[in-house]
mmCIF file of C-alpha atoms in Angstrom:
data_model
loop_
_atom_site.group_PDB
_atom_site.id
_atom_site.type_symbol
_atom_site.label_atom_id
_atom_site.label_comp_id
_atom_site.label_asym_id
_atom_site.label_seq_id
_atom_site.Cartn_x
_atom_site.Cartn_y
_atom_site.Cartn_z
ATOM 1 C CA PRO A 1 18.680 24.421 -7.436
ATOM 2 C CA GLU A 2 20.445 22.730 -4.300
ATOM 3 C CA ILE A 3 18.316 19.674 -3.970
ATOM 4 C CA PRO A 4 18.654 17.219 -6.006
ATOM 5 C CA GLN A 5 15.035 15.829 -5.799
ATOM 6 C CA ASN A 6 13.665 19.535 -6.766
ATOM 7 C CA THR A 7 15.880 19.203 -9.703
ATOM 8 C CA GLY A 8 14.449 15.843 -10.733
ATOM 9 C CA ASN A 9 10.623 16.682 -10.059
ATOM 10 C CA ILE A 10 11.425 20.156 -12.297
ATOM 11 C CA ALA A 11 13.022 18.011 -14.978
ATOM 12 C CA ARG A 12 9.749 15.623 -15.084
ATOM 13 C CA THR A 13 7.540 18.842 -15.257
ATOM 14 C CA CYS A 14 9.547 20.191 -17.958
ATOM 15 C CA ALA A 15 9.353 16.778 -19.895
ATOM 16 C CA ALA A 16 5.859 16.641 -19.485
ATOM 17 C CA THR A 17 5.276 19.974 -20.862
ATOM 18 C CA GLY A 18 7.912 20.147 -23.573
ATOM 19 C CA SER A 19 9.774 22.993 -21.890
ATOM 20 C CA HIS A 20 13.274 23.480 -21.501
ATOM 21 C CA LEU A 21 15.283 23.239 -18.439
ATOM 22 C CA HIS A 22 18.243 25.804 -17.841
ATOM 23 C CA LEU A 23 20.376 24.868 -14.884
ATOM 24 C CA VAL A 24 22.204 28.199 -13.768
ATOM 25 C CA GLY A 25 25.179 28.461 -11.604
ATOM 26 C CA LYS A 26 26.549 26.142 -8.929
ATOM 27 C CA LEU A 27 24.351 23.578 -8.295
ATOM 28 C CA GLY A 28 24.205 21.722 -4.512
ATOM 29 C CA PHE A 29 24.785 18.441 -6.167
ATOM 30 C CA SER A 30 26.111 16.307 -8.861
ATOM 31 C CA LEU A 31 23.971 15.820 -12.218
ATOM 32 C CA GLU A 32 24.733 12.407 -11.761
ATOM 33 C CA ASP A 33 22.894 12.265 -8.402
ATOM 34 C CA LYS A 34 20.816 9.124 -7.406
ATOM 35 C CA TYR A 35 18.251 11.109 -5.980
ATOM 36 C CA MET A 36 18.003 13.651 -8.697
ATOM 37 C CA LYS A 37 17.373 10.804 -11.261
ATOM 38 C CA ARG A 38 15.163 9.079 -9.463
ATOM 39 C CA ALA A 39 12.920 12.037 -8.854
ATOM 40 C CA GLY A 40 13.000 12.593 -12.591
ATOM 41 C CA LEU A 41 12.065 8.698 -13.514
ATOM 42 C CA ASP A 42 12.719 7.724 -17.099
ATOM 43 C CA TYR A 43 11.930 11.358 -18.297
ATOM 44 C CA TRP A 44 15.487 12.334 -18.475
ATOM 45 C CA PRO A 45 15.638 11.521 -22.265
ATOM 46 C CA LEU A 46 12.485 13.769 -23.059
ATOM 47 C CA VAL A 47 14.044 16.761 -21.117
ATOM 48 C CA ASP A 48 16.305 19.431 -23.096
ATOM 49 C CA VAL A 49 18.707 20.528 -20.299
ATOM 50 C CA HIS A 50 20.833 23.534 -20.902
ATOM 51 C CA ARG A 51 23.718 24.055 -18.300
ATOM 52 C CA HIS A 52 25.171 27.527 -17.702
ATOM 53 C CA GLN A 53 28.008 28.088 -15.214
ATOM 54 C CA THR A 54 26.842 31.938 -14.468
ATOM 55 C CA LEU A 55 23.681 33.949 -14.571
ATOM 56 C CA GLU A 56 25.655 36.032 -16.822
ATOM 57 C CA GLU A 57 26.223 33.329 -19.207
ATOM 58 C CA TYR A 58 22.478 32.418 -19.317
ATOM 59 C CA LEU A 59 21.440 36.021 -19.849
ATOM 60 C CA ALA A 60 24.099 36.589 -22.674
ATOM 61 C CA ALA A 61 22.910 33.137 -24.130
ATOM 62 C CA TYR A 62 19.133 34.556 -24.550
ATOM 63 C CA PRO A 63 19.513 38.296 -24.696
ATOM 64 C CA ASP A 64 15.818 38.821 -26.383
ATOM 65 C CA ALA A 65 14.251 36.288 -23.867
ATOM 66 C CA GLN A 66 11.243 37.712 -22.112
ATOM 67 C CA ARG A 67 11.907 36.809 -18.744
ATOM 68 C CA TYR A 68 9.853 36.454 -15.519
ATOM 69 C CA TYR A 69 11.683 36.492 -12.392
ATOM 70 C CA LEU A 70 9.944 34.805 -9.260
ATOM 71 C CA THR A 71 9.983 36.041 -6.001
ATOM 72 C CA THR A 72 8.164 36.084 -2.184
ATOM 73 C CA LYS A 73 9.171 39.859 -2.411
ATOM 74 C CA VAL A 74 7.101 41.763 -4.852
ATOM 75 C CA ALA A 75 3.194 42.404 -4.949
ATOM 76 C CA SER A 76 2.637 41.040 -8.704
ATOM 77 C CA SER A 77 0.900 37.799 -8.783
ATOM 78 C CA TYR A 78 2.219 35.499 -11.466
ATOM 79 C CA ALA A 79 -1.712 34.689 -12.528
ATOM 80 C CA ASP A 80 -1.820 38.420 -13.804
ATOM 81 C CA VAL A 81 0.769 38.850 -16.131
ATOM 82 C CA ALA A 82 0.438 37.562 -19.635
ATOM 83 C CA LYS A 83 3.578 35.338 -20.580
ATOM 84 C CA PRO A 84 4.134 34.884 -24.259
ATOM 85 C CA LYS A 85 5.359 31.880 -25.929
ATOM 86 C CA ASP A 86 8.845 30.807 -25.202
ATOM 87 C CA ALA A 87 8.893 33.118 -22.133
ATOM 88 C CA HIS A 88 11.643 32.420 -19.680
ATOM 89 C CA LEU A 89 10.477 31.731 -15.934
ATOM 90 C CA VAL A 90 13.375 32.353 -13.464
ATOM 91 C CA PHE A 91 13.463 30.999 -10.414
ATOM 92 C CA GLY A 92 16.016 31.343 -7.619
ATOM 93 C CA LYS A 93 17.625 28.254 -5.580
ATOM 94 C CA GLU A 94 16.020 27.284 -2.481
ATOM 95 C CA THR A 95 17.671 29.110 0.423
ATOM 96 C CA ALA A 96 17.944 32.537 -0.706
ATOM 97 C CA GLY A 97 15.696 32.847 -4.204
ATOM 98 C CA LEU A 98 17.132 35.347 -6.836
ATOM 99 C CA PRO A 99 19.531 38.021 -6.208
ATOM 100 C CA VAL A 100 17.691 41.144 -4.806
ATOM 101 C CA SER A 101 19.902 43.182 -7.458
ATOM 102 C CA LEU A 102 18.574 41.337 -10.295
ATOM 103 C CA LEU A 103 15.016 41.779 -9.242
ATOM 104 C CA ARG A 104 15.282 45.390 -8.922
ATOM 105 C CA ASP A 105 16.790 45.911 -12.422
ATOM 106 C CA HIS A 106 13.956 43.856 -13.561
ATOM 107 C CA LEU A 107 10.773 44.772 -11.162
ATOM 108 C CA PRO A 108 8.169 45.227 -13.753
ATOM 109 C CA ARG A 109 8.892 41.201 -14.692
ATOM 110 C CA ALA A 110 9.100 40.251 -11.071
ATOM 111 C CA ILE A 111 6.300 38.053 -9.915
ATOM 112 C CA ARG A 112 5.136 36.159 -7.201
ATOM 113 C CA ILE A 113 2.664 33.301 -6.254
ATOM 114 C CA PRO A 114 0.133 34.422 -3.610
ATOM 115 C CA MET A 115 0.392 32.765 -0.308
ATOM 116 C CA ILE A 116 -0.541 33.954 3.627
ATOM 117 C CA ASP A 117 2.035 35.908 5.205
ATOM 118 C CA ALA A 118 3.121 33.188 7.551
ATOM 119 C CA ALA A 119 4.532 31.161 4.985
ATOM 120 C CA ARG A 120 8.134 31.889 3.774
ATOM 121 C CA SER A 121 7.607 30.118 0.004
ATOM 122 C CA LEU A 122 6.721 27.109 -1.373
ATOM 123 C CA ASN A 123 8.927 24.161 -2.819
ATOM 124 C CA LEU A 124 10.852 25.060 -5.859
ATOM 125 C CA SER A 125 9.655 22.361 -8.007
ATOM 126 C CA ASN A 126 5.806 22.889 -6.871
ATOM 127 C CA ALA A 127 6.525 26.853 -7.455
ATOM 128 C CA VAL A 128 7.923 25.730 -11.023
ATOM 129 C CA ALA A 129 4.895 23.553 -12.054
ATOM 130 C CA ILE A 130 2.181 25.955 -10.984
ATOM 131 C CA VAL A 131 3.921 29.003 -13.080
ATOM 132 C CA CYS A 132 4.834 26.812 -15.989
ATOM 133 C CA TYR A 133 1.214 25.563 -16.254
ATOM 134 C CA GLU A 134 -0.186 28.768 -15.858
ATOM 135 C CA ALA A 135 1.671 30.096 -18.890
ATOM 136 C CA LEU A 136 0.872 27.214 -21.020
ATOM 137 C CA ARG A 137 -2.888 27.622 -19.806
ATOM 138 C CA GLN A 138 -2.286 31.059 -21.211
ATOM 139 C CA GLN A 139 -1.351 29.593 -24.618
ATOM 140 C CA GLY A 140 -4.394 27.419 -24.365
ATOM 141 C CA PHE A 141 -2.009 24.246 -23.538
ATOM 142 C CA ALA A 142 -0.643 24.202 -27.361
ATOM 143 C CA GLY A 143 1.245 21.177 -28.357
ATOM 144 C CA LEU A 144 0.183 19.160 -25.234
ATOM 145 C CA GLN A 145 -1.608 15.831 -26.400
ATOM 146 C CA SER A 146 -4.824 14.381 -25.176
ATOM 147 C CA ALA A 147 -4.635 11.275 -27.068
ATOM 148 C CA GLY A 148 -5.147 8.057 -25.279
ATOM 149 C CA LEU A 149 -8.122 9.755 -23.225
ATOM 150 C CA LEU A 150 -11.206 7.931 -21.795
ATOM 151 C CA LYS A 151 -13.859 9.382 -23.895
ATOM 152 C CA GLU A 152 -17.795 9.239 -23.102
ATOM 153 C CA GLY A 153 -20.256 7.100 -24.922
#
């Protein structure tokens, strides 16, 4: 990501879902950025953050990962693809998305969030939340607690 607030919001989603956050490449801000920290609130201790200097480094670190590449450039919907437990959801930076060469190399696993033609894209942190929760829904929200909920009666 290039925007610290997006990263903070994504970190908060990762914290709430028990998902790992992988930050890849040159970031558009410092990891100590106050806006990023503020957006993530006090959830940072709950986030397992992995930092990778390059895309190649990330790919090499998880050679067997089942990855799904999010883009606006394909027809396949994120909701139509079964995502196994521990799937990696790969998002690009706000201004450019993922490299077209990467998408071409992995076209069967390139997916999109449907939207009207006039819209370029969704906010990155919103896109992460949408697709992350769909993957978790497919797995029956395993591991997500419901303690403390109000009950009828």
